[in-house]
Coordinates of N, CA and C in Angstrom, one line a residue:
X1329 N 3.5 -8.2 35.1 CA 4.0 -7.9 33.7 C 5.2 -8.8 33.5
X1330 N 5.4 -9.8 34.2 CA 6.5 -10.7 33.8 C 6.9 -11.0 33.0
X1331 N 5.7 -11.5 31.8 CA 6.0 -11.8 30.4 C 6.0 -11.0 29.0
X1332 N 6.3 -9.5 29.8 CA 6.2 -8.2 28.3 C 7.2 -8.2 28.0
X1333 N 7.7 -7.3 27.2 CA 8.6 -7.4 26.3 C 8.7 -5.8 26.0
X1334 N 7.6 -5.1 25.5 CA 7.0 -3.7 25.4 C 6.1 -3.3 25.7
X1335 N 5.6 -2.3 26.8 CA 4.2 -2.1 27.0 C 4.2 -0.2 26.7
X1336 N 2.7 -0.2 26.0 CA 2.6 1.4 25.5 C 2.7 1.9 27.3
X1337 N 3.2 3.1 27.2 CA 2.5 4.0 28.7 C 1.7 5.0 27.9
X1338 N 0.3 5.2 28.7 CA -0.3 6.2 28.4 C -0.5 7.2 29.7
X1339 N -0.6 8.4 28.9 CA -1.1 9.6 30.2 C -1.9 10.7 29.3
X1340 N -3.0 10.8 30.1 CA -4.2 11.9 29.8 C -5.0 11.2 28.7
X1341 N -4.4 9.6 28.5 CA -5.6 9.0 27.4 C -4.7 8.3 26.4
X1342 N -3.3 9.4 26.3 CA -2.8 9.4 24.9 C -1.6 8.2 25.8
X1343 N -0.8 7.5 24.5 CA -0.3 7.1 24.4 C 1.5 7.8 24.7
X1344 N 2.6 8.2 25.1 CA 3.3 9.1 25.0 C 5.0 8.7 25.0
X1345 N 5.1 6.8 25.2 CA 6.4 6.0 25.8 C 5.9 5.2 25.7
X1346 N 7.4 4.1 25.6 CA 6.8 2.7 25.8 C 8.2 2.6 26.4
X1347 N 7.3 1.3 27.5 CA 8.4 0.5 28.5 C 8.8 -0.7 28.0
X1348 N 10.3 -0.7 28.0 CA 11.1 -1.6 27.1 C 11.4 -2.5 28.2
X1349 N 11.8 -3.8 28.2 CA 12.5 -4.8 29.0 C 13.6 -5.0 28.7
X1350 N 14.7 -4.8 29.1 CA 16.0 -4.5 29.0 C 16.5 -6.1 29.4
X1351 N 16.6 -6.7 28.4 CA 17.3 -8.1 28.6 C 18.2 -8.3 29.5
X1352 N 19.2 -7.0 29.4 CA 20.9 -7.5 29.2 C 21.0 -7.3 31.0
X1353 N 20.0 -6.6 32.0 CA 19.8 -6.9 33.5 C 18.4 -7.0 34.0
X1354 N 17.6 -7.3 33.1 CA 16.4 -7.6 34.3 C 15.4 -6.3 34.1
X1355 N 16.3 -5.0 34.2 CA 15.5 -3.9 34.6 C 14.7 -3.6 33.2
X1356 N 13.6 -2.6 33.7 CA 12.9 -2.0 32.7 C 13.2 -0.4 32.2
X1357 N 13.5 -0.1 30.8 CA 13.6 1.1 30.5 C 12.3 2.0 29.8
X1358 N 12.1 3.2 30.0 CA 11.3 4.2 29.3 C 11.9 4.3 28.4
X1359 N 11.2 4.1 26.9 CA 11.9 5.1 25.6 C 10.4 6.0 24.9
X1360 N 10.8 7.3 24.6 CA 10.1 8.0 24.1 C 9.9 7.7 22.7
X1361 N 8.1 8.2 22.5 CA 8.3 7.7 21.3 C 9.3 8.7 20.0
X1362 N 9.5 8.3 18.7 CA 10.4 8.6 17.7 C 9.8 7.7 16.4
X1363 N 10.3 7.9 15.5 CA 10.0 7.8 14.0 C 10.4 5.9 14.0
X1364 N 10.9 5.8 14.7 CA 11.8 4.3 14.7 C 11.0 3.8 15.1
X1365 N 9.8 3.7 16.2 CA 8.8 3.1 16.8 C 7.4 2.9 16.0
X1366 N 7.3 3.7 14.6 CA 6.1 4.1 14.5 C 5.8 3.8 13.2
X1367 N 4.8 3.0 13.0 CA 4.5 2.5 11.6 C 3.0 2.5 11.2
X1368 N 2.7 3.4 9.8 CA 1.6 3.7 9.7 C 0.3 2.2 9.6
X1369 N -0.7 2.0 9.6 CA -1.5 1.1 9.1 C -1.9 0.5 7.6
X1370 N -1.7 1.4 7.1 CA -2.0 0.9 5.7 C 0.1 0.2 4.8
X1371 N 0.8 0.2 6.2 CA 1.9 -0.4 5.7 C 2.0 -2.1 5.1
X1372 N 2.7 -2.0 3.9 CA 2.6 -3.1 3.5 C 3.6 -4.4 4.5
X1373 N 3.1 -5.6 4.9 CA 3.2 -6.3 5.8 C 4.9 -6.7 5.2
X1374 N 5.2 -7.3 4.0 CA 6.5 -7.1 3.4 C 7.2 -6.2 4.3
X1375 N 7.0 -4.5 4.3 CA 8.0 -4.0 4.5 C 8.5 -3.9 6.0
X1376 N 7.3 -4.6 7.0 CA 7.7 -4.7 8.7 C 8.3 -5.7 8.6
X1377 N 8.2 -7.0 8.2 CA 8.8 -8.2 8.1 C 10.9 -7.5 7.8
X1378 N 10.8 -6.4 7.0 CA 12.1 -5.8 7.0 C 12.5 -5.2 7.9
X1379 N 11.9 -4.3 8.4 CA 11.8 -3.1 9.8 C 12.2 -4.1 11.0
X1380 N 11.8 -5.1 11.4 CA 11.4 -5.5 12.8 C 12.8 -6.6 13.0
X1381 N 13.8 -6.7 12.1 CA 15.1 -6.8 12.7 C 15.7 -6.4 13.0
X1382 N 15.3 -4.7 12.7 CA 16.5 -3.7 13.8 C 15.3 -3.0 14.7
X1383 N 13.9 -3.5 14.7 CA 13.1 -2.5 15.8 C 12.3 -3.8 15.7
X1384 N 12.6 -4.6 17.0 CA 10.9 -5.4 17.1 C 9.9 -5.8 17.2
X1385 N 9.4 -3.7 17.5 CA 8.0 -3.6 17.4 C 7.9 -2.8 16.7
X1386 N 7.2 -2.2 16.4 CA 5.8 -0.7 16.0 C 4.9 -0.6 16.3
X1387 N 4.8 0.6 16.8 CA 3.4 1.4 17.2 C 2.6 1.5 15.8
X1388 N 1.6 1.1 15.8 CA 0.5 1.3 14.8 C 0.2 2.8 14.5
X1389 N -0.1 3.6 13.4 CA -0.8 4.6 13.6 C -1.8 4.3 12.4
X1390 N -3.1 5.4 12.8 CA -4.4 5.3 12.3 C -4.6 7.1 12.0
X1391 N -4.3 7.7 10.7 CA -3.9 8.9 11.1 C -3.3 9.4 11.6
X1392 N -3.5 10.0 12.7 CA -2.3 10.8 13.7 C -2.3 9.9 15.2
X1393 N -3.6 8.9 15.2 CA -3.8 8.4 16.3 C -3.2 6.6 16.4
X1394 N -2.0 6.4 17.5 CA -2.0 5.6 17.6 C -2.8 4.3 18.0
X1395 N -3.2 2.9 17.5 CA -4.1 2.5 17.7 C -3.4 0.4 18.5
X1396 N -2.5 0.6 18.0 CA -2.4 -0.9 18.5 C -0.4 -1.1 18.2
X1397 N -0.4 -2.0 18.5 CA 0.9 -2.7 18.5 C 1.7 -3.6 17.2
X1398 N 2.5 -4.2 16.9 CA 2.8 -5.2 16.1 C 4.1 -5.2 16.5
X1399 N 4.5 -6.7 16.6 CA 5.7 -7.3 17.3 C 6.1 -8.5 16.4
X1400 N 7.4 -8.9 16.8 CA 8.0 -9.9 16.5 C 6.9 -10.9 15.8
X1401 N 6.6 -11.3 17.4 CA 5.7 -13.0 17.3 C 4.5 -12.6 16.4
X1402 N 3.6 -11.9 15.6 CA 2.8 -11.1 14.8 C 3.4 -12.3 13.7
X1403 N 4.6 -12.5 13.9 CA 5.1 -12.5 12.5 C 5.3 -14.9 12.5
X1404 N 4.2 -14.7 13.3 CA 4.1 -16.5 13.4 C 2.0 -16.7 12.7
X1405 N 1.8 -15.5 12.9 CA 0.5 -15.7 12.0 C 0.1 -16.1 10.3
X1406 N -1.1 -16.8 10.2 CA -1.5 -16.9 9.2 C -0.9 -15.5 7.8
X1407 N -0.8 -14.6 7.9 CA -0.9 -13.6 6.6 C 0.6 -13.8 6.4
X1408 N 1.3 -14.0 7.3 CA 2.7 -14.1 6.5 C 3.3 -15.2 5.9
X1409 N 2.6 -16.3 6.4 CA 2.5 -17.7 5.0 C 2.2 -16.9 3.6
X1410 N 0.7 -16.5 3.8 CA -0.3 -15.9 2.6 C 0.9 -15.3 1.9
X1411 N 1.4 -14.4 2.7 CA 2.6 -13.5 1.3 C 3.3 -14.2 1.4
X1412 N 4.0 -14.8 1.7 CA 5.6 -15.7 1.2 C 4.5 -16.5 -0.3
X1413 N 3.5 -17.5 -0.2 CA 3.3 -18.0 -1.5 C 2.5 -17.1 -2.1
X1414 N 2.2 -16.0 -1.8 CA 1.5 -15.2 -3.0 C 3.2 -14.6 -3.5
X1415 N 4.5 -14.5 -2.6 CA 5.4 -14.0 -3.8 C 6.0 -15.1 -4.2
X1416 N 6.2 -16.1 -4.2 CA 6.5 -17.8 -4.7 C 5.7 -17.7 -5.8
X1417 N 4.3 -17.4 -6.3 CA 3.4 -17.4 -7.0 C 3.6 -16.7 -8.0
X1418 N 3.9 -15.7 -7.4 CA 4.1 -14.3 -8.7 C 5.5 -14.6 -9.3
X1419 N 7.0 -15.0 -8.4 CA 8.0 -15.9 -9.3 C 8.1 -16.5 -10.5
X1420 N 7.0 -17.6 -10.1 CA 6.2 -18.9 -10.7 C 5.9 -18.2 -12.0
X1421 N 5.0 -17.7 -11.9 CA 4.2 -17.0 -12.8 C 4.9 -15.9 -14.0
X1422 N 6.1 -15.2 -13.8 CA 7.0 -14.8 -14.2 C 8.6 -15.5 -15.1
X1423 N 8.5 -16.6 -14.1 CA 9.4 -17.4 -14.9 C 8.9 -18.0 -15.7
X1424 N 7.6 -18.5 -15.7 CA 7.0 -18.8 -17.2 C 7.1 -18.2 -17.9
X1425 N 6.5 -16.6 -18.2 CA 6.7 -15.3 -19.1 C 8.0 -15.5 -19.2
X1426 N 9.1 -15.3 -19.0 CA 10.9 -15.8 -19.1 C 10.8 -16.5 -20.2
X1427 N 10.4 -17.9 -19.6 CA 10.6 -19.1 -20.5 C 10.0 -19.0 -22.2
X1428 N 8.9 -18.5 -21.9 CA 8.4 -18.3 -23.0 C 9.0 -17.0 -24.2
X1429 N 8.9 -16.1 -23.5 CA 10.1 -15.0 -24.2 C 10.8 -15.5 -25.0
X1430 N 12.1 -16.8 -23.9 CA 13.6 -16.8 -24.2 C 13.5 -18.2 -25.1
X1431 N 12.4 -18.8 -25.5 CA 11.9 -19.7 -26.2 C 11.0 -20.2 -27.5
X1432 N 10.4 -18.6 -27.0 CA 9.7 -18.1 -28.3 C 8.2 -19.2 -28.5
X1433 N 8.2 -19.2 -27.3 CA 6.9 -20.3 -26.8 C 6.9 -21.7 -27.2
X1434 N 8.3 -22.1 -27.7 CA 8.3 -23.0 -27.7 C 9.0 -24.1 -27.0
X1435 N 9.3 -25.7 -26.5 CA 9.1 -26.3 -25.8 C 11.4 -26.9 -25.6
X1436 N 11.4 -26.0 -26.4 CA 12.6 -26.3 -26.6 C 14.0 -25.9 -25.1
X1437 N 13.0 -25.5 -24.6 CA 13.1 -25.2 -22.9 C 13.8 -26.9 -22.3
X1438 N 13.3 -27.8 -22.7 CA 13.0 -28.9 -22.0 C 14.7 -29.9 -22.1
X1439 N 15.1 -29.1 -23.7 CA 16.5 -29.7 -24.1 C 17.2 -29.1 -23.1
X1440 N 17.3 -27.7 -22.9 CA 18.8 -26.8 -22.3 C 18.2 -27.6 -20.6
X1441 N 17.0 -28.1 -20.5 CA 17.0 -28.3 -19.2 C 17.3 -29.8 -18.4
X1442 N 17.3 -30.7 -20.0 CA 18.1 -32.2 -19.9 C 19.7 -31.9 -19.6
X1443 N 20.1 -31.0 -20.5 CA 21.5 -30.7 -20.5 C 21.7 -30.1 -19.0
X1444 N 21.1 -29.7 -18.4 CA 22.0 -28.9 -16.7 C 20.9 -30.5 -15.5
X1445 N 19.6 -31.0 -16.1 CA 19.2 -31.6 -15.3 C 18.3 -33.1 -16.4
X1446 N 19.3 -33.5 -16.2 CA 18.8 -34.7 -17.0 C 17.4 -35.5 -16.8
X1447 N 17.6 -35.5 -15.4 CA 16.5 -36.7 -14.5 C 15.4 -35.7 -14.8
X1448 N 15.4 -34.9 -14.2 CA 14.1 -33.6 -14.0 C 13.3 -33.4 -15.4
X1449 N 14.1 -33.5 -16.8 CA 13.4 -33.1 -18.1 C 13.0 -34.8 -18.4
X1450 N 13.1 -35.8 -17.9 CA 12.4 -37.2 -18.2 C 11.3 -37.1 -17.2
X1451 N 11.2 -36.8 -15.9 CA 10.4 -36.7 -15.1 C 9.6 -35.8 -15.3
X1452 N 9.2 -34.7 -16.5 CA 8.6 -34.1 -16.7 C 7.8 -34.5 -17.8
X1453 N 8.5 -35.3 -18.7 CA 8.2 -36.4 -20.2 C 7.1 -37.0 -19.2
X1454 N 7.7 -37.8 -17.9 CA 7.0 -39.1 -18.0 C 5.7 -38.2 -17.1
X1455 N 5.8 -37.3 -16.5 CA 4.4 -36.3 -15.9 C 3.4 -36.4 -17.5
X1456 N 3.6 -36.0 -18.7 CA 3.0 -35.6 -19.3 C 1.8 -36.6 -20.5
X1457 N 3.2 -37.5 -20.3 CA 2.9 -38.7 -20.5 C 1.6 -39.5 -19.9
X1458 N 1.5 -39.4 -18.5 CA 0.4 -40.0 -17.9 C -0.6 -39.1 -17.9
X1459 N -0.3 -37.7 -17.9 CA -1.3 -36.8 -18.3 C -2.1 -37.2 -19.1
X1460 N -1.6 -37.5 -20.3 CA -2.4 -37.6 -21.4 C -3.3 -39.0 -21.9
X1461 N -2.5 -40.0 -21.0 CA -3.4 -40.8 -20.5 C -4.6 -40.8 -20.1
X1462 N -4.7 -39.8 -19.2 CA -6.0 -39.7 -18.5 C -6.9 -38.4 -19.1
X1463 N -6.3 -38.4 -20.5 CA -7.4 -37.1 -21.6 C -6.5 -35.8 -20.9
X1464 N -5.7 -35.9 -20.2 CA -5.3 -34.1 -19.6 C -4.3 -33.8 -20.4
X1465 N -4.3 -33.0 -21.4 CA -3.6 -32.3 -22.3 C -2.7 -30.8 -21.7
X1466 N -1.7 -31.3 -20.5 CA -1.2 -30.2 -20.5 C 0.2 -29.9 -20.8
X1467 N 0.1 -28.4 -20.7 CA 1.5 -28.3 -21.7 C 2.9 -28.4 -20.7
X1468 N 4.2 -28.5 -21.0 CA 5.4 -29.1 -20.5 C 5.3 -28.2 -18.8
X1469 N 5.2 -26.6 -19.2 CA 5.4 -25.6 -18.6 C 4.8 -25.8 -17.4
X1470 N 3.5 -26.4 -17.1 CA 2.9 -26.4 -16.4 C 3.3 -27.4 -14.9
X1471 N 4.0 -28.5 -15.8 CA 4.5 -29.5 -15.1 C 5.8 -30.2 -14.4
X1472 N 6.1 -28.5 -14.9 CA 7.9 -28.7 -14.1 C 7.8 -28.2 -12.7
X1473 N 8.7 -27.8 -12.1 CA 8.8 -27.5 -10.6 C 9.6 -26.4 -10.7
X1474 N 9.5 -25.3 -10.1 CA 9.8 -23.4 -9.8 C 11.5 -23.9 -9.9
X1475 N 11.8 -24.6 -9.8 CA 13.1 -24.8 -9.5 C 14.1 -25.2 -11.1
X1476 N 13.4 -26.0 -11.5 CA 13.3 -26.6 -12.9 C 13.7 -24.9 -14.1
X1477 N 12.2 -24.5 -13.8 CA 12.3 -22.9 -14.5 C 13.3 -22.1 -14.6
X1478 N 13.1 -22.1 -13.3 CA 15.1 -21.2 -12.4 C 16.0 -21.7 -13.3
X1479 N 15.9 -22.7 -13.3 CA 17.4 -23.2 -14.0 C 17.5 -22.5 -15.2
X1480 N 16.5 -22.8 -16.1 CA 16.7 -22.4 -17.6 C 16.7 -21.1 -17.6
X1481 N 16.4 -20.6 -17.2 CA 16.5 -18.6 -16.7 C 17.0 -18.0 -16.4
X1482 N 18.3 -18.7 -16.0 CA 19.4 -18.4 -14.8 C 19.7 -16.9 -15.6
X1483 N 20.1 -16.3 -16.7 CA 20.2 -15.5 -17.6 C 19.3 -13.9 -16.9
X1484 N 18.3 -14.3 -16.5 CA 17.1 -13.6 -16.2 C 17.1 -12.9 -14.8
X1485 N 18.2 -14.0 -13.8 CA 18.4 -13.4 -13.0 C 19.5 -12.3 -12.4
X1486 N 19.4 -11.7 -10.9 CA 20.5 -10.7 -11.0 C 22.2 -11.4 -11.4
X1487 N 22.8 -10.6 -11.8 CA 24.1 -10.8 -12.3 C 24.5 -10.6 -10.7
X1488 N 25.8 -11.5 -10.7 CA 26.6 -11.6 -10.1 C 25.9 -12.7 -9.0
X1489 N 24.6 -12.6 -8.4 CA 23.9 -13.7 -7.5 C 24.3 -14.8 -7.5
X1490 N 24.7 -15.0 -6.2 CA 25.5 -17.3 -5.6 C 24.2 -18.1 -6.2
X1491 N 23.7 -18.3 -6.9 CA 22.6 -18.7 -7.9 C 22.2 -19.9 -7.2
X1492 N 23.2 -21.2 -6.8 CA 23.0 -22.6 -6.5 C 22.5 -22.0 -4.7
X1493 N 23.3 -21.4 -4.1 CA 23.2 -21.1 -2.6 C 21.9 -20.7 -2.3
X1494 N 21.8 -19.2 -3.3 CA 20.4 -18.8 -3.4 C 19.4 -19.4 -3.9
X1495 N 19.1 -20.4 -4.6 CA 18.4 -21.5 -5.0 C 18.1 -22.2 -3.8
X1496 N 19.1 -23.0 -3.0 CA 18.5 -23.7 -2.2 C 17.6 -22.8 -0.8
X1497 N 18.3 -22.1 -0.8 CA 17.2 -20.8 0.5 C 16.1 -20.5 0.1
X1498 N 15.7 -20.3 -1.4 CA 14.4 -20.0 -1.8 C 13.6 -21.4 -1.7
X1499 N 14.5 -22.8 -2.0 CA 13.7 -23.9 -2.1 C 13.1 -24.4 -0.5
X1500 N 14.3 -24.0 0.5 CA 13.7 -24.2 2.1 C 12.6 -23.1 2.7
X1501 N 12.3 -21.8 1.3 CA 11.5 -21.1 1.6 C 10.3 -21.6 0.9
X1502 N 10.0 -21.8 0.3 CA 9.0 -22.4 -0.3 C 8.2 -23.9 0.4
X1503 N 9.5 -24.9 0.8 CA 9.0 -25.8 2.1 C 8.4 -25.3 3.1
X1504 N 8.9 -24.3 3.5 CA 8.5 -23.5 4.6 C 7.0 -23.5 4.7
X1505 N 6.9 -22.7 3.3 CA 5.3 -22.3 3.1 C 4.2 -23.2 3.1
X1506 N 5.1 -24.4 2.1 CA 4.3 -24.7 1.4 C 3.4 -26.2 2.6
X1507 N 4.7 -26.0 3.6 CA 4.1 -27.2 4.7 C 3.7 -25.9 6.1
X1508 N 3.1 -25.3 5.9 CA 2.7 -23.9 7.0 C 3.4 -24.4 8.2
X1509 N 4.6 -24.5 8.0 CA 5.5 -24.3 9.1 C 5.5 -23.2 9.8
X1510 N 5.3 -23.1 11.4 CA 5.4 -21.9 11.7 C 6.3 -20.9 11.8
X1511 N 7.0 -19.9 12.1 CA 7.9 -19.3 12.0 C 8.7 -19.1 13.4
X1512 N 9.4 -18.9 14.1 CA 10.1 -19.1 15.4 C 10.7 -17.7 15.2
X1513 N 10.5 -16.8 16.4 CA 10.5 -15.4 17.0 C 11.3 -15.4 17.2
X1514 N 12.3 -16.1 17.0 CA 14.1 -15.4 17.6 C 14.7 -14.7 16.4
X1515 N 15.8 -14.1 16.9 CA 16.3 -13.5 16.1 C 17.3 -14.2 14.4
X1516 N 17.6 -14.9 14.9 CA 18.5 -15.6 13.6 C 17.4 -16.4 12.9
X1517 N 15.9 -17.0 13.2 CA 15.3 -17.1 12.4 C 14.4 -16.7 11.8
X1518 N 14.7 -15.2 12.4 CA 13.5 -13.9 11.8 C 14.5 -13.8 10.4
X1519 N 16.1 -13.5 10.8 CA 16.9 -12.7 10.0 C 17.2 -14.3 8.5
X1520 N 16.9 -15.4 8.6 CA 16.6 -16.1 8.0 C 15.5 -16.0 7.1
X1521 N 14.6 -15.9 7.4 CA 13.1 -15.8 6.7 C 13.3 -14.7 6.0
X1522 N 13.5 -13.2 6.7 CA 13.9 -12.4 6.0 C 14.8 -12.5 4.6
X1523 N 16.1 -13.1 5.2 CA 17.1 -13.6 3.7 C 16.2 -13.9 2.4
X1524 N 15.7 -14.9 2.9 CA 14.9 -15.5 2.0 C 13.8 -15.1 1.2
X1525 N 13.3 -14.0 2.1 CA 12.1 -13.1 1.2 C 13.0 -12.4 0.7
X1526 N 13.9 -11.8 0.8 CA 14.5 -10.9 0.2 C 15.3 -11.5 -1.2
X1527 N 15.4 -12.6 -1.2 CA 16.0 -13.3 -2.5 C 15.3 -13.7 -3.3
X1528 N 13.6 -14.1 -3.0 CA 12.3 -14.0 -4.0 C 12.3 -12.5 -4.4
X1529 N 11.8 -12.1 -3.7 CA 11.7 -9.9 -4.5 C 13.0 -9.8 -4.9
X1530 N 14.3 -9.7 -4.7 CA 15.4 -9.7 -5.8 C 15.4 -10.5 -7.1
X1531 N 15.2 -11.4 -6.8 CA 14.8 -12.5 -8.0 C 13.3 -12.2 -9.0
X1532 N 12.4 -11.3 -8.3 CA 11.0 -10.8 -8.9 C 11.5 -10.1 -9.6
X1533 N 12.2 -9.0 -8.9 CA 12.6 -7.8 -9.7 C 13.3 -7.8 -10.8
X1534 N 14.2 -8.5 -11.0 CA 15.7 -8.8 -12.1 C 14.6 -9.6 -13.4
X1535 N 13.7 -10.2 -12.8 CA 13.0 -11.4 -14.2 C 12.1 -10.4 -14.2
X1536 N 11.3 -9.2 -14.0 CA 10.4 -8.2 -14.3 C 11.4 -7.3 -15.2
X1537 N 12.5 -6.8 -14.9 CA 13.0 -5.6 -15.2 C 13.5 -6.5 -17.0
X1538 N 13.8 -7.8 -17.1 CA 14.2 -8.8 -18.4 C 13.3 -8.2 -19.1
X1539 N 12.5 -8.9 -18.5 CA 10.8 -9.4 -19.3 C 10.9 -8.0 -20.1
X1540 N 10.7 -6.8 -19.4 CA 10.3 -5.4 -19.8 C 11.2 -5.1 -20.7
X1541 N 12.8 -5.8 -20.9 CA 13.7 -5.3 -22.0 C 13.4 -5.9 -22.9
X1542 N 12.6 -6.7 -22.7 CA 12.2 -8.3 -24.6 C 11.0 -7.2 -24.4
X1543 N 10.4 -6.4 -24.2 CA 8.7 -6.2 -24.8 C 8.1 -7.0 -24.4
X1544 N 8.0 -7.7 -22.9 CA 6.9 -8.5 -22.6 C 6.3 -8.0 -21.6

């Protein structure tokens, strides 16, 4: 067992402790199990990604019966790409509803966004531009970058938020994803990834809770 980390102990079948590896000498400890160990199945994968910087495992439960494990390195698989851009997605998707709101659907988005990013609202001219070259009629919205939106929306997000700081952690989160980087099991860049999810769902929440004060 050289290379565990946590193993269940069972007796009479059941599961009843788990043997911890005690870094800080070598030796191995018994902990019984407790509420802090134990995480149902039907948990949303979001909220372990939260849990598993102060506990870096969970015991699975399946009803009343424990059934399997989840750890750290769990957290280098395929499904936690899947949710980082399914919530980059839903952002996306929301800062348009914003834009449109605080615009009144119209395109006048593109001036307040010359004025904070000059290059970015020509580079979106000249996107559309060649669009339509090739018969594709699409509208401005579609062809800016999540970052672009942010800007003109800044209004939309939580008050008081390091807006530029938090901007760029969402944008190395989105690289992250968007090149399926894998994730690395240590601790400072669990507690990084985390940051970073945690500043898309802050950021979800504040442009949801807008939207719902305009009637959208």
């Amino acid at each position: 067992f050289a290379a565990y980390d946590h193993i269940p102990i069972r007796e009479s079948g059941k599961i009843v402790a788990i043997l911890e590896r005690n870094n800080g000498n070598g030796e191995s400890v018994r902990r019984a199990l407790d509420e802090d160990v134990l995480i149902s199945d039907d948990e949303p994968l979001a909220n372990f990604i939260h849990m598993v910087r102060k506990q870096p495992y969970r015991l699975v439960l399946d009803g009343a019966r424990i059934e399997g494990i989840v750890t750290r390195s769990d957290l280098l698989k395929v499904p936690v790409l899947l949710l980082g851009y399914s919530l980059l997605s839903q952002l996306e998707l929301l800062a348009n509803r914003a834009i449109d709101i605080k615009y009144n659907g119209s395109d006048e988005w593109l001036s307040e966004l010359e004025r904070l990013e000059g290059e970015q609202a020509k580079k979106i001219a000249t996107k559309k531009r060649k669009a339509a070259s090739e018969n594709l009629f699409l509208p401005a919205i579609e062809l800016a970058d999540l970052v672009d939106k942010l800007r003109v929306i800044r209004d939309f997000l939580p008050e008081g938020c390091e807006f530029e700081a938090e901007l760029r952690e969402l944008v190395r989160f989105r690289n992250a994803v968007a090149h399926v980087r894998p994730l690395l099991p240590s601790n400072a860049h669990l507690d990084q990834f985390v940051r970073r999810l945690e500043i898309v769902t802050t950021w979800t929440v504040a442009i949801e809770q807008k939207i719902g004060r305009h009637g959208g």
